[in-house]
mmCIF file of N, CA and C in Angstrom:
data_model
loop_
_atom_site.group_PDB
_atom_site.id
_atom_site.type_symbol
_atom_site.label_atom_id
_atom_site.label_comp_id
_atom_site.label_asym_id
_atom_site.label_seq_id
_atom_site.Cartn_x
_atom_site.Cartn_y
_atom_site.Cartn_z
ATOM 1 N N MET A 1 92.179 113.027 5.487
ATOM 2 C CA MET A 1 90.921 112.994 4.777
ATOM 3 C C MET A 1 90.669 111.585 4.237
ATOM 4 N N ALA A 2 89.542 111.053 4.539
ATOM 5 C CA ALA A 2 89.166 109.739 3.996
ATOM 6 C C ALA A 2 88.522 109.939 2.628
ATOM 7 N N TYR A 3 88.909 109.096 1.717
ATOM 8 C CA TYR A 3 88.308 109.103 0.387
ATOM 9 C C TYR A 3 86.965 108.389 0.446
ATOM 10 N N LYS A 4 86.098 108.713 -0.492
ATOM 11 C CA LYS A 4 84.845 107.964 -0.628
ATOM 12 C C LYS A 4 85.197 106.587 -1.168
ATOM 13 N N LEU A 5 84.347 105.623 -0.904
ATOM 14 C CA LEU A 5 84.565 104.265 -1.393
ATOM 15 C C LEU A 5 83.357 103.821 -2.198
ATOM 16 N N GLU A 6 83.630 103.297 -3.383
ATOM 17 C CA GLU A 6 82.558 102.717 -4.197
ATOM 18 C C GLU A 6 83.009 101.333 -4.657
ATOM 19 N N ILE A 7 82.225 100.351 -4.325
ATOM 20 C CA ILE A 7 82.492 98.989 -4.790
ATOM 21 C C ILE A 7 81.631 98.772 -6.022
ATOM 22 N N LEU A 8 82.289 98.618 -7.159
ATOM 23 C CA LEU A 8 81.560 98.471 -8.413
ATOM 24 C C LEU A 8 80.793 97.155 -8.441
ATOM 25 N N GLU A 9 79.748 97.125 -9.232
ATOM 26 C CA GLU A 9 78.898 95.935 -9.331
ATOM 27 C C GLU A 9 79.715 94.702 -9.711
ATOM 28 N N SER A 10 80.691 94.867 -10.587
ATOM 29 C CA SER A 10 81.538 93.727 -10.986
ATOM 30 C C SER A 10 82.288 93.157 -9.790
ATOM 31 N N ALA A 11 82.786 94.011 -8.915
ATOM 32 C CA ALA A 11 83.490 93.547 -7.713
ATOM 33 C C ALA A 11 82.523 92.910 -6.718
ATOM 34 N N ARG A 12 81.324 93.448 -6.630
ATOM 35 C CA ARG A 12 80.316 92.847 -5.740
ATOM 36 C C ARG A 12 79.963 91.433 -6.198
ATOM 37 N N ARG A 13 79.823 91.257 -7.508
ATOM 38 C CA ARG A 13 79.553 89.903 -8.039
ATOM 39 C C ARG A 13 80.731 88.978 -7.758
ATOM 40 N N ASP A 14 81.944 89.492 -7.956
ATOM 41 C CA ASP A 14 83.140 88.685 -7.671
ATOM 42 C C ASP A 14 83.152 88.261 -6.203
ATOM 43 N N GLU A 15 82.870 89.212 -5.311
ATOM 44 C CA GLU A 15 82.854 88.901 -3.875
ATOM 45 C C GLU A 15 81.809 87.832 -3.560
ATOM 46 N N GLU A 16 80.624 87.981 -4.106
ATOM 47 C CA GLU A 16 79.566 86.993 -3.867
ATOM 48 C C GLU A 16 79.987 85.610 -4.349
ATOM 49 N N ASP A 17 80.587 85.551 -5.529
ATOM 50 C CA ASP A 17 81.040 84.265 -6.075
ATOM 51 C C ASP A 17 82.116 83.636 -5.190
ATOM 52 N N ILE A 18 83.047 84.451 -4.721
ATOM 53 C CA ILE A 18 84.134 83.949 -3.877
ATOM 54 C C ILE A 18 83.594 83.437 -2.548
ATOM 55 N N VAL A 19 82.728 84.224 -1.921
ATOM 56 C CA VAL A 19 82.157 83.818 -0.629
ATOM 57 C C VAL A 19 81.336 82.544 -0.794
ATOM 58 N N ARG A 20 80.552 82.481 -1.856
ATOM 59 C CA ARG A 20 79.753 81.267 -2.117
ATOM 60 C C ARG A 20 80.680 80.058 -2.311
ATOM 61 N N TYR A 21 81.735 80.237 -3.084
ATOM 62 C CA TYR A 21 82.678 79.131 -3.315
ATOM 63 C C TYR A 21 83.312 78.677 -1.997
ATOM 64 N N LEU A 22 83.816 79.638 -1.219
ATOM 65 C CA LEU A 22 84.492 79.277 0.024
ATOM 66 C C LEU A 22 83.546 78.580 1.000
ATOM 67 N N ALA A 23 82.339 79.113 1.129
ATOM 68 C CA ALA A 23 81.401 78.571 2.114
ATOM 69 C C ALA A 23 80.785 77.255 1.677
ATOM 70 N N ARG A 24 80.392 77.175 0.425
ATOM 71 C CA ARG A 24 79.644 76.001 -0.017
ATOM 72 C C ARG A 24 80.548 74.965 -0.681
ATOM 73 N N ASP A 25 81.250 75.366 -1.729
ATOM 74 C CA ASP A 25 82.027 74.408 -2.501
ATOM 75 C C ASP A 25 83.280 73.941 -1.766
ATOM 76 N N ALA A 26 83.965 74.872 -1.118
ATOM 77 C CA ALA A 26 85.162 74.496 -0.364
ATOM 78 C C ALA A 26 84.805 74.050 1.057
ATOM 79 N N GLY A 27 83.563 74.284 1.449
ATOM 80 C CA GLY A 27 83.097 73.820 2.754
ATOM 81 C C GLY A 27 83.673 74.549 3.945
ATOM 82 N N SER A 28 84.041 75.818 3.763
ATOM 83 C CA SER A 28 84.655 76.542 4.875
ATOM 84 C C SER A 28 83.957 77.879 5.109
ATOM 85 N N THR A 29 82.973 77.849 5.964
ATOM 86 C CA THR A 29 82.295 79.081 6.351
ATOM 87 C C THR A 29 83.279 80.036 7.011
ATOM 88 N N ALA A 30 84.209 79.489 7.770
ATOM 89 C CA ALA A 30 85.213 80.321 8.443
ATOM 90 C C ALA A 30 86.055 81.082 7.426
ATOM 91 N N ALA A 31 86.460 80.425 6.344
ATOM 92 C CA ALA A 31 87.245 81.091 5.309
ATOM 93 C C ALA A 31 86.423 82.177 4.618
ATOM 94 N N ALA A 32 85.148 81.911 4.373
ATOM 95 C CA ALA A 32 84.275 82.905 3.751
ATOM 96 C C ALA A 32 84.142 84.141 4.641
ATOM 97 N N LEU A 33 83.955 83.918 5.943
ATOM 98 C CA LEU A 33 83.844 85.034 6.881
ATOM 99 C C LEU A 33 85.156 85.804 6.975
ATOM 100 N N LYS A 34 86.270 85.084 6.970
ATOM 101 C CA LYS A 34 87.584 85.726 7.013
ATOM 102 C C LYS A 34 87.785 86.603 5.786
ATOM 103 N N PHE A 35 87.408 86.092 4.612
ATOM 104 C CA PHE A 35 87.544 86.864 3.378
ATOM 105 C C PHE A 35 86.735 88.164 3.477
ATOM 106 N N MET A 36 85.477 88.065 3.915
ATOM 107 C CA MET A 36 84.624 89.254 4.018
ATOM 108 C C MET A 36 85.185 90.256 5.032
ATOM 109 N N ASP A 37 85.670 89.771 6.168
ATOM 110 C CA ASP A 37 86.242 90.654 7.185
ATOM 111 C C ASP A 37 87.489 91.359 6.666
ATOM 112 N N GLU A 38 88.353 90.601 5.986
ATOM 113 C CA GLU A 38 89.584 91.199 5.463
ATOM 114 C C GLU A 38 89.287 92.208 4.360
ATOM 115 N N LEU A 39 88.318 91.907 3.502
ATOM 116 C CA LEU A 39 87.954 92.858 2.454
ATOM 117 C C LEU A 39 87.441 94.153 3.071
ATOM 118 N N ASP A 40 86.621 94.046 4.080
ATOM 119 C CA ASP A 40 86.100 95.226 4.761
ATOM 120 C C ASP A 40 87.228 96.040 5.396
ATOM 121 N N ALA A 41 88.140 95.374 6.069
ATOM 122 C CA ALA A 41 89.258 96.067 6.725
ATOM 123 C C ALA A 41 90.171 96.737 5.704
ATOM 124 N N ARG A 42 90.485 96.034 4.623
ATOM 125 C CA ARG A 42 91.360 96.610 3.594
ATOM 126 C C ARG A 42 90.681 97.769 2.868
ATOM 127 N N ALA A 43 89.381 97.647 2.631
ATOM 128 C CA ALA A 43 88.642 98.733 1.980
ATOM 129 C C ALA A 43 88.725 99.994 2.841
ATOM 130 N N HIS A 44 88.557 99.824 4.147
ATOM 131 C CA HIS A 44 88.679 100.970 5.057
ATOM 132 C C HIS A 44 90.091 101.551 4.998
ATOM 133 N N SER A 45 91.088 100.693 4.957
ATOM 134 C CA SER A 45 92.480 101.144 4.907
ATOM 135 C C SER A 45 92.775 101.955 3.649
ATOM 136 N N ILE A 46 92.300 101.480 2.494
ATOM 137 C CA ILE A 46 92.599 102.234 1.266
ATOM 138 C C ILE A 46 91.768 103.505 1.165
ATOM 139 N N GLN A 47 90.669 103.596 1.908
ATOM 140 C CA GLN A 47 89.945 104.868 1.986
ATOM 141 C C GLN A 47 90.827 105.925 2.644
ATOM 142 N N LEU A 48 91.606 105.509 3.626
ATOM 143 C CA LEU A 48 92.479 106.434 4.351
ATOM 144 C C LEU A 48 93.798 106.671 3.626
ATOM 145 N N PHE A 49 94.338 105.613 3.009
ATOM 146 C CA PHE A 49 95.651 105.690 2.358
ATOM 147 C C PHE A 49 95.597 105.026 0.979
ATOM 148 N N PRO A 50 94.900 105.606 0.023
ATOM 149 C CA PRO A 50 94.669 104.933 -1.257
ATOM 150 C C PRO A 50 95.931 104.708 -2.090
ATOM 151 N N PHE A 51 96.964 105.498 -1.866
ATOM 152 C CA PHE A 51 98.178 105.352 -2.670
ATOM 153 C C PHE A 51 99.244 104.517 -1.968
ATOM 154 N N SER A 52 98.859 103.863 -0.873
ATOM 155 C CA SER A 52 99.812 103.045 -0.126
ATOM 156 C C SER A 52 100.083 101.700 -0.795
ATOM 157 N N ARG A 53 99.218 101.271 -1.672
ATOM 158 C CA ARG A 53 99.388 99.994 -2.369
ATOM 159 C C ARG A 53 100.017 100.256 -3.733
ATOM 160 N N PRO A 54 100.784 99.305 -4.236
ATOM 161 C CA PRO A 54 101.483 99.512 -5.509
ATOM 162 C C PRO A 54 100.536 99.456 -6.706
ATOM 163 N N LEU A 55 101.012 100.026 -7.807
ATOM 164 C CA LEU A 55 100.313 99.845 -9.073
ATOM 165 C C LEU A 55 100.385 98.370 -9.445
ATOM 166 N N CYS A 56 99.430 97.920 -10.233
ATOM 167 C CA CYS A 56 99.395 96.511 -10.658
ATOM 168 C C CYS A 56 100.659 96.145 -11.424
ATOM 169 N N PRO A 57 101.104 94.906 -11.310
ATOM 170 C CA PRO A 57 102.295 94.478 -12.040
ATOM 171 C C PRO A 57 102.081 94.443 -13.557
ATOM 172 N N ASP A 58 100.853 94.255 -14.007
ATOM 173 C CA ASP A 58 100.563 94.264 -15.443
ATOM 174 C C ASP A 58 100.679 95.700 -15.957
ATOM 175 N N ALA A 59 101.477 95.896 -17.000
ATOM 176 C CA ALA A 59 101.772 97.242 -17.497
ATOM 177 C C ALA A 59 100.524 98.000 -17.950
ATOM 178 N N SER A 60 99.601 97.337 -18.652
ATOM 179 C CA SER A 60 98.414 98.047 -19.142
ATOM 180 C C SER A 60 97.509 98.475 -17.988
ATOM 181 N N LEU A 61 97.401 97.632 -16.972
ATOM 182 C CA LEU A 61 96.600 98.003 -15.804
ATOM 183 C C LEU A 61 97.265 99.116 -14.999
ATOM 184 N N ALA A 62 98.578 99.031 -14.846
ATOM 185 C CA ALA A 62 99.312 100.073 -14.125
ATOM 186 C C ALA A 62 99.195 101.408 -14.855
ATOM 187 N N GLU A 63 99.318 101.380 -16.159
ATOM 188 C CA GLU A 63 99.204 102.602 -16.948
ATOM 189 C C GLU A 63 97.822 103.243 -16.789
ATOM 190 N N ALA A 64 96.805 102.411 -16.623
ATOM 191 C CA ALA A 64 95.444 102.907 -16.420
ATOM 192 C C ALA A 64 95.207 103.352 -14.974
ATOM 193 N N GLY A 65 96.192 103.115 -14.089
ATOM 194 C CA GLY A 65 96.085 103.571 -12.707
ATOM 195 C C GLY A 65 95.580 102.543 -11.723
ATOM 196 N N TYR A 66 95.427 101.295 -12.152
ATOM 197 C CA TYR A 66 94.938 100.264 -11.230
ATOM 198 C C TYR A 66 95.998 99.917 -10.194
ATOM 199 N N ARG A 67 95.551 99.828 -8.966
ATOM 200 C CA ARG A 67 96.378 99.382 -7.851
ATOM 201 C C ARG A 67 95.791 98.081 -7.339
ATOM 202 N N SER A 68 96.542 97.372 -6.501
ATOM 203 C CA SER A 68 96.043 96.080 -6.041
ATOM 204 C C SER A 68 96.491 95.779 -4.616
ATOM 205 N N PHE A 69 95.742 94.866 -4.011
ATOM 206 C CA PHE A 69 96.151 94.290 -2.739
ATOM 207 C C PHE A 69 95.620 92.866 -2.704
ATOM 208 N N ALA A 70 96.234 92.055 -1.854
ATOM 209 C CA ALA A 70 95.875 90.639 -1.779
ATOM 210 C C ALA A 70 95.079 90.357 -0.516
ATOM 211 N N ILE A 71 94.134 89.442 -0.678
ATOM 212 C CA ILE A 71 93.396 88.879 0.455
ATOM 213 C C ILE A 71 93.377 87.376 0.233
ATOM 214 N N MET A 72 93.994 86.658 1.149
ATOM 215 C CA MET A 72 94.077 85.207 1.035
ATOM 216 C C MET A 72 94.663 84.877 -0.345
ATOM 217 N N SER A 73 93.963 84.153 -1.184
ATOM 218 C CA SER A 73 94.471 83.788 -2.517
ATOM 219 C C SER A 73 93.878 84.658 -3.620
ATOM 220 N N TYR A 74 93.407 85.840 -3.262
ATOM 221 C CA TYR A 74 92.714 86.703 -4.223
ATOM 222 C C TYR A 74 93.397 88.057 -4.346
ATOM 223 N N VAL A 75 93.249 88.662 -5.517
ATOM 224 C CA VAL A 75 93.802 89.981 -5.813
ATOM 225 C C VAL A 75 92.635 90.934 -6.015
ATOM 226 N N VAL A 76 92.663 92.046 -5.305
ATOM 227 C CA VAL A 76 91.634 93.070 -5.422
ATOM 228 C C VAL A 76 92.223 94.230 -6.217
ATOM 229 N N LEU A 77 91.544 94.615 -7.294
ATOM 230 C CA LEU A 77 91.984 95.729 -8.129
ATOM 231 C C LEU A 77 91.131 96.952 -7.834
ATOM 232 N N TYR A 78 91.794 98.092 -7.725
ATOM 233 C CA TYR A 78 91.049 99.326 -7.477
ATOM 234 C C TYR A 78 91.688 100.505 -8.176
ATOM 235 N N LEU A 79 90.892 101.542 -8.373
ATOM 236 C CA LEU A 79 91.309 102.801 -8.984
ATOM 237 C C LEU A 79 91.028 103.941 -8.023
ATOM 238 N N VAL A 80 91.836 104.972 -8.103
ATOM 239 C CA VAL A 80 91.582 106.191 -7.351
ATOM 240 C C VAL A 80 91.339 107.292 -8.369
ATOM 241 N N LYS A 81 90.159 107.910 -8.292
ATOM 242 C CA LYS A 81 89.821 109.034 -9.170
ATOM 243 C C LYS A 81 89.277 110.154 -8.306
ATOM 244 N N GLU A 82 89.949 111.277 -8.370
ATOM 245 C CA GLU A 82 89.597 112.448 -7.577
ATOM 246 C C GLU A 82 89.505 112.070 -6.103
ATOM 247 N N ASP A 83 88.329 112.126 -5.499
ATOM 248 C CA ASP A 83 88.209 111.856 -4.071
ATOM 249 C C ASP A 83 87.548 110.512 -3.775
ATOM 250 N N THR A 84 87.567 109.608 -4.772
ATOM 251 C CA THR A 84 86.874 108.330 -4.622
ATOM 252 C C THR A 84 87.784 107.163 -4.965
ATOM 253 N N VAL A 85 87.698 106.104 -4.167
ATOM 254 C CA VAL A 85 88.368 104.833 -4.439
ATOM 255 C C VAL A 85 87.303 103.894 -4.990
ATOM 256 N N TYR A 86 87.581 103.322 -6.157
ATOM 257 C CA TYR A 86 86.658 102.388 -6.800
ATOM 258 C C TYR A 86 87.256 100.986 -6.764
ATOM 259 N N ILE A 87 86.651 100.089 -6.014
ATOM 260 C CA ILE A 87 87.072 98.689 -6.063
ATOM 261 C C ILE A 87 86.405 98.102 -7.301
ATOM 262 N N ALA A 88 87.235 97.649 -8.252
ATOM 263 C CA ALA A 88 86.735 97.277 -9.570
ATOM 264 C C ALA A 88 86.493 95.787 -9.744
ATOM 265 N N ARG A 89 87.444 94.966 -9.341
ATOM 266 C CA ARG A 89 87.335 93.521 -9.553
ATOM 267 C C ARG A 89 88.108 92.783 -8.478
ATOM 268 N N ILE A 90 87.766 91.495 -8.317
ATOM 269 C CA ILE A 90 88.475 90.608 -7.393
ATOM 270 C C ILE A 90 88.693 89.290 -8.128
ATOM 271 N N PHE A 91 89.942 88.852 -8.217
ATOM 272 C CA PHE A 91 90.294 87.642 -8.956
ATOM 273 C C PHE A 91 91.137 86.706 -8.109
ATOM 274 N N HIS A 92 91.085 85.420 -8.438
ATOM 275 C CA HIS A 92 92.024 84.483 -7.829
ATOM 276 C C HIS A 92 93.417 84.827 -8.346
ATOM 277 N N GLN A 93 94.412 84.743 -7.484
ATOM 278 C CA GLN A 93 95.761 85.174 -7.847
ATOM 279 C C GLN A 93 96.386 84.380 -8.998
ATOM 280 N N ARG A 94 95.923 83.180 -9.243
ATOM 281 C CA ARG A 94 96.492 82.378 -10.329
ATOM 282 C C ARG A 94 95.854 82.683 -11.688
ATOM 283 N N ARG A 95 94.798 83.443 -11.664
ATOM 284 C CA ARG A 95 94.094 83.759 -12.903
ATOM 285 C C ARG A 95 94.817 84.878 -13.646
ATOM 286 N N ASP A 96 94.857 84.768 -14.959
ATOM 287 C CA ASP A 96 95.426 85.834 -15.783
ATOM 288 C C ASP A 96 94.331 86.889 -15.959
ATOM 289 N N TYR A 97 94.213 87.772 -14.973
ATOM 290 C CA TYR A 97 93.061 88.652 -14.879
ATOM 291 C C TYR A 97 93.132 89.902 -15.742
ATOM 292 N N ALA A 98 94.299 90.253 -16.250
ATOM 293 C CA ALA A 98 94.439 91.516 -16.975
ATOM 294 C C ALA A 98 93.466 91.622 -18.150
ATOM 295 N N GLY A 99 93.208 90.539 -18.851
ATOM 296 C CA GLY A 99 92.309 90.569 -19.989
ATOM 297 C C GLY A 99 90.845 90.700 -19.619
ATOM 298 N N TYR A 100 90.525 90.549 -18.342
ATOM 299 C CA TYR A 100 89.138 90.633 -17.890
ATOM 300 C C TYR A 100 88.778 92.014 -17.344
ATOM 301 N N VAL A 101 89.734 92.911 -17.352
ATOM 302 C CA VAL A 101 89.510 94.252 -16.790
ATOM 303 C C VAL A 101 89.421 95.248 -17.933
ATOM 304 N N TYR A 102 88.344 96.008 -17.941
ATOM 305 C CA TYR A 102 88.165 97.044 -18.949
ATOM 306 C C TYR A 102 89.068 98.209 -18.591
ATOM 307 N N VAL A 103 89.892 98.622 -19.527
ATOM 308 C CA VAL A 103 90.794 99.747 -19.309
ATOM 309 C C VAL A 103 90.285 100.904 -20.155
ATOM 310 N N ASP A 104 89.816 101.928 -19.478
ATOM 311 C CA ASP A 104 89.286 103.130 -20.117
ATOM 312 C C ASP A 104 90.439 104.113 -20.298
ATOM 313 N N GLY A 105 90.643 104.550 -21.497
ATOM 314 C CA GLY A 105 91.750 105.455 -21.795
ATOM 315 C C GLY A 105 91.637 106.818 -21.152
ATOM 316 N N SER A 106 90.516 107.138 -20.523
ATOM 317 C CA SER A 106 90.341 108.457 -19.910
ATOM 318 C C SER A 106 90.824 108.526 -18.467
ATOM 319 N N ASN A 107 91.444 107.440 -17.963
ATOM 320 C CA ASN A 107 91.882 107.434 -16.552
ATOM 321 C C ASN A 107 92.916 108.480 -16.308
#
């Protein structure tokens, strides 16, 4: 059974910022396209196997149920609730991202 997939607005903004940076500021359209292709492929993969990726290394995020996977130099955070996978945020791997993620105690 494939889970539903919802990319939250915050993750969509993150993706747009990353693609814009890679294509324009870093000057690599190829890297921007690679990022988008990999995100699409990984999103499909977690729809099929949402629990295949580990919980986040940050204890508060893991406790809230956030899981993660890497694409290039970026970390994608997602939650699984009932029959839906929610891609929540995308951060550069060097960023201390835990403080930028809202953790709802009802997870």
